[in-house]
mmCIF file of C-alpha atoms and ligand atoms in Angstrom:
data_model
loop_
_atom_site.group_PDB
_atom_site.id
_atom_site.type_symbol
_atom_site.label_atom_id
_atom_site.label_comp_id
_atom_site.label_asym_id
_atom_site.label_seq_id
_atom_site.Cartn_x
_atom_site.Cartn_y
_atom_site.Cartn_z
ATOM 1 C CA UNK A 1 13.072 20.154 -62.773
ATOM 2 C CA UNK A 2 10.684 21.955 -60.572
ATOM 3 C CA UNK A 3 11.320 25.135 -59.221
ATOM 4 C CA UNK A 4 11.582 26.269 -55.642
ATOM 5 C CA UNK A 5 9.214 28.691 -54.495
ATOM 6 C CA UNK A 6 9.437 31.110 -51.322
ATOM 7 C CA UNK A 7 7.171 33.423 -49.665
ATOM 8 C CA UNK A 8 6.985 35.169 -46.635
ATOM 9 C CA UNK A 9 4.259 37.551 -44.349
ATOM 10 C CA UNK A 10 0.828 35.469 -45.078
ATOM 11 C CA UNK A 11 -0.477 36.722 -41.643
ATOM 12 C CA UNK A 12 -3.132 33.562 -41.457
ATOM 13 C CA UNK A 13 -6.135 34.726 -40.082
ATOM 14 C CA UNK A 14 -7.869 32.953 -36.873
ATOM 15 C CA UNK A 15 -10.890 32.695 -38.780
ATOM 16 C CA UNK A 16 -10.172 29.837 -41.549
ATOM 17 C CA UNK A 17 -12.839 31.022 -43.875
ATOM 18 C CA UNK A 18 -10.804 34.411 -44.227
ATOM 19 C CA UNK A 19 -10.341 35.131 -48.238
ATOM 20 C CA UNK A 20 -5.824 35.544 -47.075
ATOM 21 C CA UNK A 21 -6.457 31.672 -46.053
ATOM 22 C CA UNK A 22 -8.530 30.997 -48.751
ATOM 23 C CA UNK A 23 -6.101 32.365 -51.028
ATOM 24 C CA UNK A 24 -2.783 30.703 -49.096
ATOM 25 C CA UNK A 25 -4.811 27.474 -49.163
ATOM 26 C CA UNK A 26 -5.068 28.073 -53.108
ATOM 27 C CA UNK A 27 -1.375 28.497 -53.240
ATOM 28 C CA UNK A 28 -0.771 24.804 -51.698
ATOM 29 C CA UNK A 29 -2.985 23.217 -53.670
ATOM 30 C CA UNK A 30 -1.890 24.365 -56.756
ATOM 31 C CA UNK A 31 1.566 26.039 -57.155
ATOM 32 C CA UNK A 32 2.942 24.424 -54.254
ATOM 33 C CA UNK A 33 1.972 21.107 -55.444
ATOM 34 C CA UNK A 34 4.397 20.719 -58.031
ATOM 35 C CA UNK A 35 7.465 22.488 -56.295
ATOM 36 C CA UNK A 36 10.985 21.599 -55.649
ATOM 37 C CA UNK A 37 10.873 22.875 -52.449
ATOM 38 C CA UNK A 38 8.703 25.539 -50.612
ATOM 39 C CA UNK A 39 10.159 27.879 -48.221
ATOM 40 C CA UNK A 40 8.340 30.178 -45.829
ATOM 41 C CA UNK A 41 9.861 33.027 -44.602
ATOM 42 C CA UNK A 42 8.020 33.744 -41.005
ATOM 43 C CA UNK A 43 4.665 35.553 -39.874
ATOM 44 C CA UNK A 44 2.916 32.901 -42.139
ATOM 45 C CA UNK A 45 0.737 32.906 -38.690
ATOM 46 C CA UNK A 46 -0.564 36.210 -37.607
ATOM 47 C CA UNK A 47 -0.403 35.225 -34.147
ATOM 48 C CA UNK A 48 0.721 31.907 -32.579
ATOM 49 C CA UNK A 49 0.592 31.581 -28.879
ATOM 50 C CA UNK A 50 0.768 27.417 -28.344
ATOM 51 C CA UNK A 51 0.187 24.565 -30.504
ATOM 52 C CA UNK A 52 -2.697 23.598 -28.213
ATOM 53 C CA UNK A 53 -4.503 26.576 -29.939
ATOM 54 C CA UNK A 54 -3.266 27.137 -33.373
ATOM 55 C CA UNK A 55 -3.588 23.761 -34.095
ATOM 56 C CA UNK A 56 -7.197 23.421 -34.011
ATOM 57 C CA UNK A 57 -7.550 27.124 -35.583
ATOM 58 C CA UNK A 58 -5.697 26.343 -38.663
ATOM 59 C CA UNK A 59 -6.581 22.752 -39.112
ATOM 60 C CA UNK A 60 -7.262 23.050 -42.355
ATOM 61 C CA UNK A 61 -3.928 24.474 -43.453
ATOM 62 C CA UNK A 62 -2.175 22.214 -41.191
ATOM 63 C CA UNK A 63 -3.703 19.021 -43.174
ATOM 64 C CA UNK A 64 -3.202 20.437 -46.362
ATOM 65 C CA UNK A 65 0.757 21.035 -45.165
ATOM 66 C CA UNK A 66 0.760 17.145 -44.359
ATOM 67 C CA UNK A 67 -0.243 16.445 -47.633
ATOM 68 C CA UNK A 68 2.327 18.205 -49.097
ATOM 69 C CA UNK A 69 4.909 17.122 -47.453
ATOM 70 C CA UNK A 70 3.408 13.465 -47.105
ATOM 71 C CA UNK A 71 3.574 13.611 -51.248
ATOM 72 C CA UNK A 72 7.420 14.094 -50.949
ATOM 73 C CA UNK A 73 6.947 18.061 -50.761
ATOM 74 C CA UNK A 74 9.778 19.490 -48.008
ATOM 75 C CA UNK A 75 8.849 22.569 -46.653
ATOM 76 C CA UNK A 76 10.733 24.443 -44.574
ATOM 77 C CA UNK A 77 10.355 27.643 -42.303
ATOM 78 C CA UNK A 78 12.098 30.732 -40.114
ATOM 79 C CA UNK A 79 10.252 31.821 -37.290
ATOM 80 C CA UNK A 80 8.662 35.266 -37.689
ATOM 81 C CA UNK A 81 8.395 37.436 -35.139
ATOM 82 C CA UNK A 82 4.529 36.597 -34.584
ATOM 83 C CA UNK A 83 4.898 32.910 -35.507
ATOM 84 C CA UNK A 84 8.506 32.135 -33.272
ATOM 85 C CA UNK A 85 6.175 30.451 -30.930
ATOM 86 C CA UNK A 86 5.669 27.305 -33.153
ATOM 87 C CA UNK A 87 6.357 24.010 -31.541
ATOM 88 C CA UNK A 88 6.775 20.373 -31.513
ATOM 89 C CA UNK A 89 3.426 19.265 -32.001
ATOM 90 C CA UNK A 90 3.531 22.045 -35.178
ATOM 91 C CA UNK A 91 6.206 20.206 -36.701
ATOM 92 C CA UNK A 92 4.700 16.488 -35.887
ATOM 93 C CA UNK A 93 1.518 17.903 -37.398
ATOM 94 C CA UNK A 94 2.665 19.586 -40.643
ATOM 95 C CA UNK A 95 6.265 17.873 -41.233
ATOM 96 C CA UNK A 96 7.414 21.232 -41.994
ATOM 97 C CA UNK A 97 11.214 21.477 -40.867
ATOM 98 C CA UNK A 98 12.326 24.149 -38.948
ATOM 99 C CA UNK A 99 15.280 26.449 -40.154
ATOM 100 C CA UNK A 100 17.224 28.334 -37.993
ATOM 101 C CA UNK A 101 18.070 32.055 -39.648
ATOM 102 C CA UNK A 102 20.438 33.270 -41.316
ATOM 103 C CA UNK A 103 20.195 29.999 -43.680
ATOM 104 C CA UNK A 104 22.177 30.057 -47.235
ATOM 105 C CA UNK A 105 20.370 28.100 -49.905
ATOM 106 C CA UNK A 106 21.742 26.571 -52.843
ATOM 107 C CA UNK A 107 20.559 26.345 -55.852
ATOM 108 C CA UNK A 108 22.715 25.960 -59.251
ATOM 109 C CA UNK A 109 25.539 28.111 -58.821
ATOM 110 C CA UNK A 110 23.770 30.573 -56.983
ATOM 111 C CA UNK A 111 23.374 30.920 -53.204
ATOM 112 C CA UNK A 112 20.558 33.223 -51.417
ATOM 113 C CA UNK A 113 20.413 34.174 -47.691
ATOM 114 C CA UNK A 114 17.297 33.610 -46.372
ATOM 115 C CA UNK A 115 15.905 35.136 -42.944
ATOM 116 C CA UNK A 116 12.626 36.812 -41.800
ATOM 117 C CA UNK A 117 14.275 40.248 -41.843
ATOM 118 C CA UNK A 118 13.389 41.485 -38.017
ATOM 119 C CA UNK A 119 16.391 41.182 -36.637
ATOM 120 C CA UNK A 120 17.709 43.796 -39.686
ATOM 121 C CA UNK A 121 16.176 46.626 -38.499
ATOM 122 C CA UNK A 122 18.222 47.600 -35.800
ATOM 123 C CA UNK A 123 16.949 51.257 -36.041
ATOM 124 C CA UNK A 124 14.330 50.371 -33.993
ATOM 125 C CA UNK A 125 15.799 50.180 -30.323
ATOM 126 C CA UNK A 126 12.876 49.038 -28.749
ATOM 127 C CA UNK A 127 11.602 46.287 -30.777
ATOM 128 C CA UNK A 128 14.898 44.729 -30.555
ATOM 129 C CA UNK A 129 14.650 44.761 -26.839
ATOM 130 C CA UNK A 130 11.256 42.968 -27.102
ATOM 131 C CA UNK A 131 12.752 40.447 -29.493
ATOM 132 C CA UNK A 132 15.575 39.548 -27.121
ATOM 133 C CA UNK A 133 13.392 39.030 -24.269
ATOM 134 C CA UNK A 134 10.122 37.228 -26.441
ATOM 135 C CA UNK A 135 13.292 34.687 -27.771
ATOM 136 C CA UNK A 136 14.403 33.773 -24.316
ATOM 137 C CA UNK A 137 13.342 30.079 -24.163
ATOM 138 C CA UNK A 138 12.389 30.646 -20.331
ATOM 139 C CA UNK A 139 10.460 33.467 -20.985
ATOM 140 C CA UNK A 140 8.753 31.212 -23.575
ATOM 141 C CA UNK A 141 8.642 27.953 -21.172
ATOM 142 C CA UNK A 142 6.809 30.348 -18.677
ATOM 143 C CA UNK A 143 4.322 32.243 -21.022
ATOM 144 C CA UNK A 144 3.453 28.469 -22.819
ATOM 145 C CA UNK A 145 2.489 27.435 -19.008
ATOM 146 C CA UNK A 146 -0.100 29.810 -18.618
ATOM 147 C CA UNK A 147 -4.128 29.379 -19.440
ATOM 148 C CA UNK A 148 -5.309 29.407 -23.120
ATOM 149 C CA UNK A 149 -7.411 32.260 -22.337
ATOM 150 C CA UNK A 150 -4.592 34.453 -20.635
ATOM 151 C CA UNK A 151 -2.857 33.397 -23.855
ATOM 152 C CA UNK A 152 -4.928 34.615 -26.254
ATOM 153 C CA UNK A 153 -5.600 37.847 -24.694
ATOM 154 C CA UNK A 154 -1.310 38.897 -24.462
ATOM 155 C CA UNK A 155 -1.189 37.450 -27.733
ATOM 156 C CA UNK A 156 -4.692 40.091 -28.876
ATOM 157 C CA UNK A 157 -3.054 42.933 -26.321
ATOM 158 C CA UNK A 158 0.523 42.865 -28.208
ATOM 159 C CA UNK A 159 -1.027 42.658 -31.688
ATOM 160 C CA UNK A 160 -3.467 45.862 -30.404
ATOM 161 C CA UNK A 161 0.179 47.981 -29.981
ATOM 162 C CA UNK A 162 2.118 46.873 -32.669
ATOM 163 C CA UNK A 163 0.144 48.322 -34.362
ATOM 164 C CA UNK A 164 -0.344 51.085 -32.934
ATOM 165 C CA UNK A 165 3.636 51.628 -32.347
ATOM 166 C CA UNK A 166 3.608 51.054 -36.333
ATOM 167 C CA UNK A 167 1.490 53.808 -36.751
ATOM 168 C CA UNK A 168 3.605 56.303 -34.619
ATOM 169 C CA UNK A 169 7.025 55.276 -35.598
ATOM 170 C CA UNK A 170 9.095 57.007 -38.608
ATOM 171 C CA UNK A 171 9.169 54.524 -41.662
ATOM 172 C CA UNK A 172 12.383 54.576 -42.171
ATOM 173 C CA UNK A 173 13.003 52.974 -38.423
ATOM 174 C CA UNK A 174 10.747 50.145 -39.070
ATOM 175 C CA UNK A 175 12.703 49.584 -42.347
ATOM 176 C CA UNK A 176 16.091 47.598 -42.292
ATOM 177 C CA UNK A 177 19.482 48.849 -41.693
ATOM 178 C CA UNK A 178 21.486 49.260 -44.489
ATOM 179 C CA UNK A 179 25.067 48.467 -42.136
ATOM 180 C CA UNK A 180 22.874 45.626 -40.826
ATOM 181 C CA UNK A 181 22.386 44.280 -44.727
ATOM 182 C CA UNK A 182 26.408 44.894 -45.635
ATOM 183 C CA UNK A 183 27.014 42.828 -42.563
ATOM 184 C CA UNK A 184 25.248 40.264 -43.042
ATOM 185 C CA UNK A 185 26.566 39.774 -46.740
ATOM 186 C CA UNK A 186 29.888 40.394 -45.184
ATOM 187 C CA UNK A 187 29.274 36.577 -43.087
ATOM 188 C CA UNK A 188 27.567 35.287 -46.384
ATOM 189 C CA UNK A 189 30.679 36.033 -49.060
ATOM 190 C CA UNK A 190 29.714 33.644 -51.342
ATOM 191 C CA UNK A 191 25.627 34.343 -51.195
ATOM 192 C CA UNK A 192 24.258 37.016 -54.779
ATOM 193 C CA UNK A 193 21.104 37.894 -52.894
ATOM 194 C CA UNK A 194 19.485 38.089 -49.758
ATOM 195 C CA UNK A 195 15.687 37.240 -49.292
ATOM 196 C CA UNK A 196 13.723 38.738 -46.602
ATOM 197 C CA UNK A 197 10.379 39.730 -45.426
ATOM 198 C CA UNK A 198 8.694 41.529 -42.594
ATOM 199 C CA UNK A 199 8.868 45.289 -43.703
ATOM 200 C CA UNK A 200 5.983 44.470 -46.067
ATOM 201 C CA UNK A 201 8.288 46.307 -48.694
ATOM 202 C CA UNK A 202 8.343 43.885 -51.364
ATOM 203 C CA UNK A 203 10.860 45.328 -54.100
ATOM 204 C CA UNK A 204 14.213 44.688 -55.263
ATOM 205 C CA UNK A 205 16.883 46.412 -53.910
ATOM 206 C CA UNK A 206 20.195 46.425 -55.825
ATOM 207 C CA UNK A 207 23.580 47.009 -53.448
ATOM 208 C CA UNK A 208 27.641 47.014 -53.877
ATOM 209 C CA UNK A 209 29.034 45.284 -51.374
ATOM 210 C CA UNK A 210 32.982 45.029 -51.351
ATOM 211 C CA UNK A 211 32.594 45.614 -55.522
ATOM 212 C CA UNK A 212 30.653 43.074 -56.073
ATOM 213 C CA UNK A 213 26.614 43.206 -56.648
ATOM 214 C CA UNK A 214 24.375 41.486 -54.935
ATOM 215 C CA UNK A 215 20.287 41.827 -54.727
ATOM 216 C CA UNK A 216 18.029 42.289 -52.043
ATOM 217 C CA UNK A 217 14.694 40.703 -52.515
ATOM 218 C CA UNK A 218 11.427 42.111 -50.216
ATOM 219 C CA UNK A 219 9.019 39.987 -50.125
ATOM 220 C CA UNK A 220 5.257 41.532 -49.436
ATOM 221 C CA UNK A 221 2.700 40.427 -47.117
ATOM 222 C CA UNK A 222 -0.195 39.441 -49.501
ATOM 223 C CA UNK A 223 -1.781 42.413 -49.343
ATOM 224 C CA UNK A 224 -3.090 43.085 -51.793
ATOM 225 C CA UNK A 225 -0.626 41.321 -54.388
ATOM 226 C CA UNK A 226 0.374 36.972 -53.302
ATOM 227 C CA UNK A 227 3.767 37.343 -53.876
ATOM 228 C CA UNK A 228 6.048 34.747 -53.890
ATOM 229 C CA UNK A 229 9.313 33.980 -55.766
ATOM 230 C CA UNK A 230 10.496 30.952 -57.975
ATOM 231 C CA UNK A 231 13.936 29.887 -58.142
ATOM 232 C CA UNK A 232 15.103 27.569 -61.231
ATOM 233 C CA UNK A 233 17.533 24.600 -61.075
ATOM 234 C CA UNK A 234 20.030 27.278 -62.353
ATOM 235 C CA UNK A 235 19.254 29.800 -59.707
ATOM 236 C CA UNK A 236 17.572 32.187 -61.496
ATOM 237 C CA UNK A 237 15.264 34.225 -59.746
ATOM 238 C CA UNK A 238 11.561 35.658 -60.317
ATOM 239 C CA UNK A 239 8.872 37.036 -58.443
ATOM 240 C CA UNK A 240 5.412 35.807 -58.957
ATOM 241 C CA UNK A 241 1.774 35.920 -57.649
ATOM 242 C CA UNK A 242 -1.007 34.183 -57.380
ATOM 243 C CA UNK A 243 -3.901 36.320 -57.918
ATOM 244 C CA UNK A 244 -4.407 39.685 -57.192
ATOM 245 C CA UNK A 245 -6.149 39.911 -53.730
ATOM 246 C CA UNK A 246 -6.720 42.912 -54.011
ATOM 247 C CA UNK A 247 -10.963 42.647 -54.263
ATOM 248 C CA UNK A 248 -11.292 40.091 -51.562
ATOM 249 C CA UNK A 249 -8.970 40.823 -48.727
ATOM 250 C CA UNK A 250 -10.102 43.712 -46.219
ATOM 251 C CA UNK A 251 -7.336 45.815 -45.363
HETATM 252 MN MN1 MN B 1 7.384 40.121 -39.224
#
């Protein structure tokens, strides 16, 4: 039985002939052909500000999703926090189902949490702030009414100072909280591991919680390493890649 495969952080470039679409494209073609399942874990878009626009940007991605999940393929993803603006004529397009987060997936007698990972690091005051008012569906209804151009340029002028917050900020506040993890394993008794991305972190964090272990899996954004991980019909876990990217993607 084919394996499921998960992956998180692609960060799809506007520009289609970028070598991290190239590469994601790759992934589709080949290991994603074959899969059980593929889920993807949020910020697979860099930015996403209206289907009217991403749609045409990423057309080639979003016909090789329909073939996948035309050929009996499901794929299914969380929002990211640069991607949460994906809409109806997204999932029309692609097929791709939409999962709300915290989602526990089975798999043999295993279960595994699955969520983007923003909403773990609660260190970070102020980006939590932002998130609460960028998920307000009337905030969203409003911003979706305005011009493409307007659009574009929020969507260029937030990117600008994330990063630049990012650069400023102690690492350990953009990394999760450790109560935040407990917690959420707390909700999920049954779940053995937790997969996440965002923090571009990718590792394997091993935790106690209440005596019993459970795993934390990062995954990284595909720079330079196209991680992903493969579940079996037993639930055993791996993390793969790709290819290295680490010759063709500019940092
Ligand atoms: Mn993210």
């Amino acid at each position: 039985m084919p394996n499921i495969l998960i992956t998180a952080d692609i960060h799809l470039h506007s520009n289609e002939n970028h070598p991290i679409n190239q590469c994601f494209l790759n992934f589709l073609k080949q290991e994603a052909t074959h899969c059980q399942a593929l889920y993807l874990l949020g910020d697979i878009f860099e930015m996403w500000v209206g289907d009217d626009i991403g749609l045409n940007e990423q057309a080639t991605i979003i016909e090789q999703f329909k073939k996948l999940t035309d050929k009996g393929v499901p794929i299914y993803l969380i929002y990211g926090n640069r991607d949460f603006l994906l809409g109806k004529a997204f999932w029309q397009a692609t097929g791709i189902q939409h999962l709300a987060e915290p989602y526990l997936l089975k798999q043999g007698d295993q279960q595994f949490i699955l969520a983007h990972g923003d909403h773990l690091c609660t260190d970070d005051k102020a980006y939590q702030k932002m998130r609460a008012w960028f998920r307000n569906p009337f905030i969203q209804w409003l911003f979706l009414k305005l011009p493409k151009s307007k659009r574009l340029q929020i969507g260029q002028d937030m990117r600008a100072k994330s990063q630049q917050f990012s650069q400023n900020k102690a690492g350990n506040i953009m990394d999760v909280n450790e109560q935040a993890v407990d917690d959420l394993f707390q909700q999920f008794p049954e779940a053995n591991a937790l997969i996440h991305g965002h923090t571009h972190r990718p590792d394997c964090h091993k935790m106690n919680v209440n005596g019993q272990s459970k795993t934390r899996w990062v995954l990284g954004d595909w720079r330079p390493e196209a991680d992903y991980l493969s579940i079996d019909a037993k639930g055993n876990i791996q993390c793969l890649n790709t290819l290295n990217t680490r010759d063709q993607i500019p940092f």
